[in-house]
mmCIF file of C-alpha atoms and ligand atoms in Angstrom:
data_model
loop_
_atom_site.group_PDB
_atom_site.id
_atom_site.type_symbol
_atom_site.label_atom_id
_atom_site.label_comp_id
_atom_site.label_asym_id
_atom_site.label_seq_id
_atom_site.Cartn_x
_atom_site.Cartn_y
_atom_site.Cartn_z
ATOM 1 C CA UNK R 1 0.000 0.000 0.000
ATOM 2 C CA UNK R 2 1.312 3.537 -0.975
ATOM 3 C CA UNK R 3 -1.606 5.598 0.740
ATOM 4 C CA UNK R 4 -4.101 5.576 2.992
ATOM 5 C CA UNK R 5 -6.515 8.350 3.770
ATOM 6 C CA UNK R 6 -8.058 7.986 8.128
ATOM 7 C CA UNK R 7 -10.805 9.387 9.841
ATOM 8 C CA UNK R 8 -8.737 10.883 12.939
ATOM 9 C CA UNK R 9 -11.663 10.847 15.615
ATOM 10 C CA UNK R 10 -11.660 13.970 18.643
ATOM 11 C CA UNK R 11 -11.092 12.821 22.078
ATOM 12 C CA UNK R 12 -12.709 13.630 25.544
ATOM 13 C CA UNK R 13 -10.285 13.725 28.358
ATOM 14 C CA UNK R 14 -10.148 13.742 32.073
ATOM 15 C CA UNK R 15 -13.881 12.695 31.793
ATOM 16 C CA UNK R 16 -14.283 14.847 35.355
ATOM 17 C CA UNK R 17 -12.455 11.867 37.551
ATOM 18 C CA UNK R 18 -9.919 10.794 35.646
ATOM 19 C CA UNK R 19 -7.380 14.097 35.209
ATOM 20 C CA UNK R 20 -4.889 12.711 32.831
ATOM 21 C CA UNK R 21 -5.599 8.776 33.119
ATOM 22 C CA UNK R 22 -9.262 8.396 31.337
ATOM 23 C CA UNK R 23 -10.107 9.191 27.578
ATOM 24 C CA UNK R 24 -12.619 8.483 25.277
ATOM 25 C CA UNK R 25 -13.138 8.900 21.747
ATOM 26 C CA UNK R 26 -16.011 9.746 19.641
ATOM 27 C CA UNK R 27 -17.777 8.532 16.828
ATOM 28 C CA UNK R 28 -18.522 11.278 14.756
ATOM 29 C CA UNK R 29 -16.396 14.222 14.886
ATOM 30 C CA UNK R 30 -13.027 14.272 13.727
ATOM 31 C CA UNK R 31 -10.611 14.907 11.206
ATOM 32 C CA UNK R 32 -9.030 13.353 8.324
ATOM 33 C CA UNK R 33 -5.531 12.542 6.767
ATOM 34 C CA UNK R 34 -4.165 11.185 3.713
ATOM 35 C CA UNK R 35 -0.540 9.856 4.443
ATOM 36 C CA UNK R 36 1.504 8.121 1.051
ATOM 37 C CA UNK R 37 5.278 7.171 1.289
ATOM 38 C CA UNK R 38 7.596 9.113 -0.102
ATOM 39 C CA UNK R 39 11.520 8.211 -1.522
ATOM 40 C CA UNK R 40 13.018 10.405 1.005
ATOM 41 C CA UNK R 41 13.330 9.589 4.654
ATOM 42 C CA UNK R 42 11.719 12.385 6.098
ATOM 43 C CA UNK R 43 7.981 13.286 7.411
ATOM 44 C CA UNK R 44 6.837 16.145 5.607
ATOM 45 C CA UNK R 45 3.349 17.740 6.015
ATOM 46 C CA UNK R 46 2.348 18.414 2.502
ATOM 47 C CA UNK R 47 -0.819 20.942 3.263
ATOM 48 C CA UNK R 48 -3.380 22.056 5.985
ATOM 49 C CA UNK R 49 -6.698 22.158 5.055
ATOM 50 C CA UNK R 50 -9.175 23.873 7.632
ATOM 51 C CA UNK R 51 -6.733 25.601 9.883
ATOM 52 C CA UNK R 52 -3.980 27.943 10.319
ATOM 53 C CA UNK R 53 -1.180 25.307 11.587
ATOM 54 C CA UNK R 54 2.735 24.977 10.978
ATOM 55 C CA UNK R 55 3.710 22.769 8.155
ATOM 56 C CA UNK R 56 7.426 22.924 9.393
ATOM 57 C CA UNK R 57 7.669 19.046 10.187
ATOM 58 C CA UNK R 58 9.108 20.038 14.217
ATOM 59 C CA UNK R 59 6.654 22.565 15.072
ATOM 60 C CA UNK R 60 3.703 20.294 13.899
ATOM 61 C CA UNK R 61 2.084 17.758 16.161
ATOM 62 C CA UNK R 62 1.858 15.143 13.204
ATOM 63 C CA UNK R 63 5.405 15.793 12.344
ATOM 64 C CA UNK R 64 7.013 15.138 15.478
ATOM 65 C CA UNK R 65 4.781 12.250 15.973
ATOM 66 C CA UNK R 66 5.370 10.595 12.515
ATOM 67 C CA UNK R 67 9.595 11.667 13.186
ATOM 68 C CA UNK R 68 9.453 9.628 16.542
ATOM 69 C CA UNK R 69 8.099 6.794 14.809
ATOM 70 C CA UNK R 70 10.231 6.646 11.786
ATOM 71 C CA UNK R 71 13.825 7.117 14.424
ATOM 72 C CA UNK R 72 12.352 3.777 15.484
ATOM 73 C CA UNK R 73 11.535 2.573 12.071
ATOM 74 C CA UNK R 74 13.741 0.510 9.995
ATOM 75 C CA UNK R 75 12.301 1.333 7.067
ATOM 76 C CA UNK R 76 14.303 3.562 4.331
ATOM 77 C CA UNK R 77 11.580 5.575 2.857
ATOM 78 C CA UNK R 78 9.356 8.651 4.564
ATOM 79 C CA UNK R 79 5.878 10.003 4.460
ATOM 80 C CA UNK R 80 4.095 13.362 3.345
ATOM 81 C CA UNK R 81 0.954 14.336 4.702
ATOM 82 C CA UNK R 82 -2.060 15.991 4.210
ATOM 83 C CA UNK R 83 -4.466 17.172 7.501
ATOM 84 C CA UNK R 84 -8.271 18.220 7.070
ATOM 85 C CA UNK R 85 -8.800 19.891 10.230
ATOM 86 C CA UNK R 86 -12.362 19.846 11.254
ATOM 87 C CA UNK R 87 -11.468 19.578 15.056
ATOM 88 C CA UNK R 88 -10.331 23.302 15.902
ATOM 89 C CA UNK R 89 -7.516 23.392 18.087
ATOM 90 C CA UNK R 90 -7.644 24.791 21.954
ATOM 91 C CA UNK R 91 -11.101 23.632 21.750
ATOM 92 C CA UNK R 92 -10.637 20.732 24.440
ATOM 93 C CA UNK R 93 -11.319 17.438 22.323
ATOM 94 C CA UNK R 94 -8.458 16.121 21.378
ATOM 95 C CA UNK R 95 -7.633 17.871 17.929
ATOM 96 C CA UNK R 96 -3.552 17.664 18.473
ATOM 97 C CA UNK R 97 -4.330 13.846 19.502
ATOM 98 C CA UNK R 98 -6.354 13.329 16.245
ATOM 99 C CA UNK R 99 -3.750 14.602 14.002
ATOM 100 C CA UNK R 100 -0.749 12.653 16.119
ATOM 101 C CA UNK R 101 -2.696 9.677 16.454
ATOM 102 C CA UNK R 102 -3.908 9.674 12.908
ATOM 103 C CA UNK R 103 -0.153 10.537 11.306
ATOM 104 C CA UNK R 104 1.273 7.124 13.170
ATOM 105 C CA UNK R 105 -1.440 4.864 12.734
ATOM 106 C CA UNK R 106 -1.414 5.504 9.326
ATOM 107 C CA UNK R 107 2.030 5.159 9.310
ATOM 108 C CA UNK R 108 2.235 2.150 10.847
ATOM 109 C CA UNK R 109 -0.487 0.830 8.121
ATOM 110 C CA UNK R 110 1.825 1.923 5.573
ATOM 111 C CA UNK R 111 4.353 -0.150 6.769
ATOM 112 C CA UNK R 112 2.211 -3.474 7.349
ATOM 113 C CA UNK R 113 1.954 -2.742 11.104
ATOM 114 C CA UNK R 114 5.305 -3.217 12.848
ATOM 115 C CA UNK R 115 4.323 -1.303 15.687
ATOM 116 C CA UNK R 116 1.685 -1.835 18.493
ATOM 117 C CA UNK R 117 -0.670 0.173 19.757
ATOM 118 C CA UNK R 118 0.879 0.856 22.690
ATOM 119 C CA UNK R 119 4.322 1.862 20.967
ATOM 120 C CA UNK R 120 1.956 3.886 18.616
ATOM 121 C CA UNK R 121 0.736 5.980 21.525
ATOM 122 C CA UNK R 122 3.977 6.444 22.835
ATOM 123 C CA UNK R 123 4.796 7.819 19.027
ATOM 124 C CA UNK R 124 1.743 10.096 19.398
ATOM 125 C CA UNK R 125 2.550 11.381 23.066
ATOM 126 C CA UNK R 126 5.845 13.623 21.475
ATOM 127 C CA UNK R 127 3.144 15.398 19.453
ATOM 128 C CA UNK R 128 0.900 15.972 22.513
ATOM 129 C CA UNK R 129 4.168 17.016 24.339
ATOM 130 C CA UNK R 130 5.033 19.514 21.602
ATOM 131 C CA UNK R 131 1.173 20.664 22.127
ATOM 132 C CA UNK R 132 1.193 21.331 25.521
ATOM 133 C CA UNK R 133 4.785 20.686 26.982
ATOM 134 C CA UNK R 134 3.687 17.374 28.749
ATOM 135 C CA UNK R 135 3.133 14.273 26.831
ATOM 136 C CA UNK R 136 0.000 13.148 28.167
ATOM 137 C CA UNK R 137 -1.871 10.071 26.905
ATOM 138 C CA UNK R 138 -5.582 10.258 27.580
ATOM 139 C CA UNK R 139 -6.642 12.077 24.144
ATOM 140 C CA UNK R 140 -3.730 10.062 22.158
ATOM 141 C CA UNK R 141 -4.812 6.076 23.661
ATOM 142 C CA UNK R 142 -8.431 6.830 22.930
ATOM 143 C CA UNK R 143 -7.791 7.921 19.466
ATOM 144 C CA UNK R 144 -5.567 4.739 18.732
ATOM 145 C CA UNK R 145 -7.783 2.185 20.471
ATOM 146 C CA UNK R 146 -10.990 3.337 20.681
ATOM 147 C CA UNK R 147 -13.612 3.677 23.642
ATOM 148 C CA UNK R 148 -12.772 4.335 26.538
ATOM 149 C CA UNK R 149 -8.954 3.464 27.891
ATOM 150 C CA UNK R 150 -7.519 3.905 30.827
ATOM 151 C CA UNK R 151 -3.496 5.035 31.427
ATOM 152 C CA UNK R 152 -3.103 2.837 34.755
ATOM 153 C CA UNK R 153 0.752 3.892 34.308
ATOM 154 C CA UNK R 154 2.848 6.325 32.861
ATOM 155 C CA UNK R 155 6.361 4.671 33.843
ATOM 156 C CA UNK R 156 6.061 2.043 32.288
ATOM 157 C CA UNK R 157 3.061 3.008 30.228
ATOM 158 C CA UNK R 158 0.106 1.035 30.529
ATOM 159 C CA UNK R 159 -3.120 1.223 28.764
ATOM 160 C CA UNK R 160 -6.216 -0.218 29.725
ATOM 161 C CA UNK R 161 -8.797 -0.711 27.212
ATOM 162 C CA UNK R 162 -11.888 -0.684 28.694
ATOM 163 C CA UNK R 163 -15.513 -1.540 28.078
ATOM 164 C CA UNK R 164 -18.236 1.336 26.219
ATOM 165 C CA UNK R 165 -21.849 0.672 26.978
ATOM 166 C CA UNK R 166 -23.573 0.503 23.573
ATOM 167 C CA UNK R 167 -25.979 3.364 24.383
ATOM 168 C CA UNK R 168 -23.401 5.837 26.102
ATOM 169 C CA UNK R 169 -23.451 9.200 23.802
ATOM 170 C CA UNK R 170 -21.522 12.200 24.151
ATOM 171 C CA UNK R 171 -23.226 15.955 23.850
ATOM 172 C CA UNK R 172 -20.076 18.518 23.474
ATOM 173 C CA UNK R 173 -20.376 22.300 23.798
ATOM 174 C CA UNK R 174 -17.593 24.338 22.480
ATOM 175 C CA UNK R 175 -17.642 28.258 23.057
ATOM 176 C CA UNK R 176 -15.188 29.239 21.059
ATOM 177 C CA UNK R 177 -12.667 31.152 23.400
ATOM 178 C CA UNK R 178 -9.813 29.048 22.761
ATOM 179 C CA UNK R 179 -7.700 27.718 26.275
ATOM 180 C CA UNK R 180 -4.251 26.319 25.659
ATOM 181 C CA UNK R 181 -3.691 23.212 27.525
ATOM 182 C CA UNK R 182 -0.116 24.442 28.687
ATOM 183 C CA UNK R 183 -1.677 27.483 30.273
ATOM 184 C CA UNK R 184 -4.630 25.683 31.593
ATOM 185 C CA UNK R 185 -2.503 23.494 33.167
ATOM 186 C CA UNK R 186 -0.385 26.291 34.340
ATOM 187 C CA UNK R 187 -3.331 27.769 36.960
ATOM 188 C CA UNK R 188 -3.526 24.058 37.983
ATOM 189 C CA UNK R 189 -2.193 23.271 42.376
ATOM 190 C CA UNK R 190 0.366 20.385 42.526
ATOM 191 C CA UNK R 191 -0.724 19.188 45.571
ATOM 192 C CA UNK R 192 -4.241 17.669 46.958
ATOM 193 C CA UNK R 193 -5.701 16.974 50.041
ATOM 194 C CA UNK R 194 -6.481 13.162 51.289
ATOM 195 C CA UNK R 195 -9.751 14.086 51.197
ATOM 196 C CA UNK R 196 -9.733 15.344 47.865
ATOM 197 C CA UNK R 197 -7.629 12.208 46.567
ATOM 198 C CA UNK R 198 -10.595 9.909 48.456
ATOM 199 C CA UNK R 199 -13.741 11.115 46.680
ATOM 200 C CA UNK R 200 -11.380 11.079 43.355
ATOM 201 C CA UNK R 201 -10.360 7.825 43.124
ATOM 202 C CA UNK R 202 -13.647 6.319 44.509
ATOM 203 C CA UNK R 203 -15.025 8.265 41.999
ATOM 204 C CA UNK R 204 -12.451 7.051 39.107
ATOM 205 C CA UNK R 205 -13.163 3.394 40.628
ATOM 206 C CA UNK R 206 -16.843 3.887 40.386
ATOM 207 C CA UNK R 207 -16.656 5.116 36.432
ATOM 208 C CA UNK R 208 -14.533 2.104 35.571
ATOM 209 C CA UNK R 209 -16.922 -0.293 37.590
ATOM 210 C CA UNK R 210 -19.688 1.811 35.453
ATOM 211 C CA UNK R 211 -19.062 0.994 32.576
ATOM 212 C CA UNK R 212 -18.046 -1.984 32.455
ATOM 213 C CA UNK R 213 -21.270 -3.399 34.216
ATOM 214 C CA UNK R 214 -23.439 -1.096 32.419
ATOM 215 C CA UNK R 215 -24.795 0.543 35.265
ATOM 216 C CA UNK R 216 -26.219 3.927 33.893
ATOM 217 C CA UNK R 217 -26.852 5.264 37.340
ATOM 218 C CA UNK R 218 -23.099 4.694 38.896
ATOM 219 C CA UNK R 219 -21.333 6.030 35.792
ATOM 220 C CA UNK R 220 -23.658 9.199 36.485
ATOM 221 C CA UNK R 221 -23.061 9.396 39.970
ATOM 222 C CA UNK R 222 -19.007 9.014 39.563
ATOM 223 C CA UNK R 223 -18.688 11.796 36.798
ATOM 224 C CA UNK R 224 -17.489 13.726 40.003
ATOM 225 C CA UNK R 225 -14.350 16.053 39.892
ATOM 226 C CA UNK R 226 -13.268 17.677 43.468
ATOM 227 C CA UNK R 227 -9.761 18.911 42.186
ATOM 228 C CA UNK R 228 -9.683 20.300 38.721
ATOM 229 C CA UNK R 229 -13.525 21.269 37.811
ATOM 230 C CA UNK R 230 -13.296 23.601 40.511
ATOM 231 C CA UNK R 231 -9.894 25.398 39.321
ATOM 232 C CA UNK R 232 -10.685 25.472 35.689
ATOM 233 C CA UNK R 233 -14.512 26.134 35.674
ATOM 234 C CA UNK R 234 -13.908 29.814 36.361
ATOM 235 C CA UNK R 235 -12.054 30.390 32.896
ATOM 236 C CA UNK R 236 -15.603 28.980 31.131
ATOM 237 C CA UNK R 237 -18.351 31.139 30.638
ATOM 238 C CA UNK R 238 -21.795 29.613 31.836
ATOM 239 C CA UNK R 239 -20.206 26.312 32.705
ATOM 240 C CA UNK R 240 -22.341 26.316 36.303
ATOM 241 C CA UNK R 241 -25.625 27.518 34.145
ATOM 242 C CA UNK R 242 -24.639 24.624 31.271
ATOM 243 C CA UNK R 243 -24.194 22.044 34.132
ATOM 244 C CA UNK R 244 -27.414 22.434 35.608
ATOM 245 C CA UNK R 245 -29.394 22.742 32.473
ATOM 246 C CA UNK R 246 -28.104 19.541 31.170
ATOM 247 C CA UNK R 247 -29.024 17.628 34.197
ATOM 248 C CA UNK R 248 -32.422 19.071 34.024
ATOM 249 C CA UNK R 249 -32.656 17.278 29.983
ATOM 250 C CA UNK R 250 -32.091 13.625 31.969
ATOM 251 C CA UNK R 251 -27.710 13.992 31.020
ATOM 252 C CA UNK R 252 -26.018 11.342 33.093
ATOM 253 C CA UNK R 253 -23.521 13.877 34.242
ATOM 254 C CA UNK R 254 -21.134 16.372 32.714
ATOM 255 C CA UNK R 255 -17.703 18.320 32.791
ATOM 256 C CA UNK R 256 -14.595 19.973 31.354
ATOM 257 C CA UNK R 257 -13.657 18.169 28.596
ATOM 258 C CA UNK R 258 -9.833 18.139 28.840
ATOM 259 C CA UNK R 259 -8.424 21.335 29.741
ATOM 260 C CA UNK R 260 -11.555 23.036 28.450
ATOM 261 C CA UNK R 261 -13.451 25.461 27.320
ATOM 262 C CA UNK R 262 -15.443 22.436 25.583
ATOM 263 C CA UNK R 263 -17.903 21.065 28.081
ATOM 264 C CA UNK R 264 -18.985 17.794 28.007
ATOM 265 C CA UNK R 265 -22.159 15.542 28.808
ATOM 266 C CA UNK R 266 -22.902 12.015 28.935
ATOM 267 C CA UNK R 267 -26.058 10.747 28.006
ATOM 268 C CA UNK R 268 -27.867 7.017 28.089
ATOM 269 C CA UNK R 269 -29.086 7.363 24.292
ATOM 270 C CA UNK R 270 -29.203 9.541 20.810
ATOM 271 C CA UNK R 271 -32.858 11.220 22.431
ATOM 272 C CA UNK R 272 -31.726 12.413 25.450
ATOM 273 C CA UNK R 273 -28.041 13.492 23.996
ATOM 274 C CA UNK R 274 -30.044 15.343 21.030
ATOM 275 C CA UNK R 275 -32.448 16.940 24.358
ATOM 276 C CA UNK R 276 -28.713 18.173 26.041
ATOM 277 C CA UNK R 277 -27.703 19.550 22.960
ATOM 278 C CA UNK R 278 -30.993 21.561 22.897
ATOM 279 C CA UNK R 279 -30.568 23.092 26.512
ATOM 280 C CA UNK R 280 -26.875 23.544 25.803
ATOM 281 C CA UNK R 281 -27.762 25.747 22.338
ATOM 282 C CA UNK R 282 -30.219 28.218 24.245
ATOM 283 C CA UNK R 283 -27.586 29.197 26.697
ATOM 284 C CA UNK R 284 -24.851 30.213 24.599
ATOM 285 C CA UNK R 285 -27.264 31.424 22.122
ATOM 286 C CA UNK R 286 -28.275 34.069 25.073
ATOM 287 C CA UNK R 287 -24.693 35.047 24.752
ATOM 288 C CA UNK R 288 -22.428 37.199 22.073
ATOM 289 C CA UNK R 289 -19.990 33.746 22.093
ATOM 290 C CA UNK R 290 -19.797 32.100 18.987
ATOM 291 C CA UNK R 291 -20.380 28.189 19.262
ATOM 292 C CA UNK R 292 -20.600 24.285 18.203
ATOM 293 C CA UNK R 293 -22.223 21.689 19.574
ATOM 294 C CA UNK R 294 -21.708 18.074 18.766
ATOM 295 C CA UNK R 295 -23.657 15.201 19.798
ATOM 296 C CA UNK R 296 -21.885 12.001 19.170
ATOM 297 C CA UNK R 297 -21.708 7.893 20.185
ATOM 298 C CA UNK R 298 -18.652 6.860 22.317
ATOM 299 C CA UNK R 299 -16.953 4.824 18.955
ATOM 300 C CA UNK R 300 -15.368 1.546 20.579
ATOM 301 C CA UNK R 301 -12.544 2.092 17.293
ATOM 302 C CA UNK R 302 -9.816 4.542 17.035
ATOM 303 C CA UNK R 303 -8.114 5.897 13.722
ATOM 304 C CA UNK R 304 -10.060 4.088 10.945
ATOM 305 C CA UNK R 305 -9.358 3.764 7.452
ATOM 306 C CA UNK R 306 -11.559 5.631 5.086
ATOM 307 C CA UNK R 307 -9.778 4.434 1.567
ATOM 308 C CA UNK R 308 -6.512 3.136 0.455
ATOM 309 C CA UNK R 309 -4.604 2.726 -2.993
ATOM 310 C CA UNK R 310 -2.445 0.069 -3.647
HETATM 311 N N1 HSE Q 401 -5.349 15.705 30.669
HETATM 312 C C1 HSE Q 401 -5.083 16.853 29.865
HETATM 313 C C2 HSE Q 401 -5.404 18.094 30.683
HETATM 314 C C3 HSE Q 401 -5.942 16.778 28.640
HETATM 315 O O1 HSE Q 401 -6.492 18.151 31.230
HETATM 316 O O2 HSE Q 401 -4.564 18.991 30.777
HETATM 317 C C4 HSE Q 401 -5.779 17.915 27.691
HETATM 318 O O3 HSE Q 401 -6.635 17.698 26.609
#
């Protein structure tokens, strides 16, 4: 194969309990790459469709990505590629992720699948490092394998795949101020109270033990987050007003998504995500803030191929 075009799906991270550990990815909203080899052994980004983004292969998130996969590669060729951005970036689901992610999976494609997943999100972390200065892995591990995972372990890293509910769906408000993750996680305290770390790992216990049983009620009760709701919430306009009204609609339970402004809510089924959507329309549309909403399943795949040519 000498090119693949992927459907690069956005990411929701932290999920309120699980600050750097839990990701998810979605089903419908994402972007999309064409990668093809090329003679030289180099990554180049060939054009940027969507959004204004570096195409100098070390300041781009898919370059550094596909550059720490080829050092690792034995293979003597490289790759150009091509990014359709429909995920804006600093919007808080995942769009660095997407295009690392998507850059060395379809990489790895390319080269009849050397790697695993788990060296593949290790590949993706340097572009989430170049993103935000710390290469985090709960946007990246979603986007490579789909659902929900969980990073149990950072050294050595460990990724836990774990189980979606069929009916789980994601409602995602973005007001479009843009928050970088670097200075979002700037305003962040290093240290946390026993207390604090008590009702967040019961919490992050009781999400895991969720969704894996499919109990509706206890993933909705554990979408809890004590330590960095309360720090970040204040840089979101209406997030107090947008958490309410989506409870009010029947939403399981909602938060940041990653380091914001995006807001997130999970739903049991398309009616009652499409109902969240609704309430979470009407309150930015009572605003001068420009804004998307996307309601979307939990996908249990990551990357996907969309064609390929021989
Ligand atoms: N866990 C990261 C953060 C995710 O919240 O800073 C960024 O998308």
């Amino acid at each position: 194969m000498e090119e693949i075009k992927v459907f690069c799906p956005a990411t929701i991270a932290n999920v309120s309990c699980g600050f750097d550990v839990l990701g998810l990815a979605l089903e419908s909203v994402g972007d999309e790459m064409v990668v093809r080899k090329i003679d030289e052994p180099t990554i180049r980004i060939r054009k940027i469709i969507g959004q204004e983004l570096p195409l100098e292969t070390d300041k781009n998130v898919a370059g550094v990505a596909g550059l720490a996969l080829l050092e690792k590669s034995s293979c003597s060729h490289g790759f150009e590629i091509e990014i359709y951005k429909n995920i804006k970036p600093g919007s808080g689901i995942g769009s660095s992720a997407a295009s690392s992610a998507g850059a060395v999976w379809a990489m790895n494609q390319l080269l009849d699948t050397p790697f695993s997943p788990l060296e593949l999100v290790q590949f993706a972390m340097q572009g989430e490092k170049l993103a935000s200065k710390v290469a985090h892995a709960d946007n990246v591990a979603p986007a490579i394998y789909g659902g929900f995972t969980l990073v149990r372990s950072y050294a050595p890293l460990d990724i836990v795949p774990i189980h979606t509910p069929n009916e789980l769906y994601a409602t995602v408000v973005h007001p479009q101020i843009e928050i970088k993750t670097s200075d979002s996680r700037k305003i962040l305290k290093t240290n946390i109270t026993l207390e604090k770390g008590i009702q967040q790992w019961g919490n992050l216990g009781g999400l895991i033990a969720g969704l894996f049983t499919e109990d509706y009620g206890l993933i909705g009760r554990s979408l809890e987050d004590h330590i960095i709701e309360p720090i970040r919430s204040i840089l979101i306009p209406e997030f107090e007003h947008v958490k309410k009204a989506v409870m009010e609609q029947g939403a399981l339970g909602s938060g940041i998504s990653g380091s914001g402004p995006s807001i997130f809510a999970l739903s049991k089924g398309l009616e009652t995500a499409t109902k969240v959507a609704g309430a979470m329309k009407a309150i930015y549309a009572k605003t001068d803030l420009d804004f998307d909403v996307h309601v979307s399943k939990i996908s249990s795949k990551g990357v996907q191929p969309i064609t390929k040519k021989a």
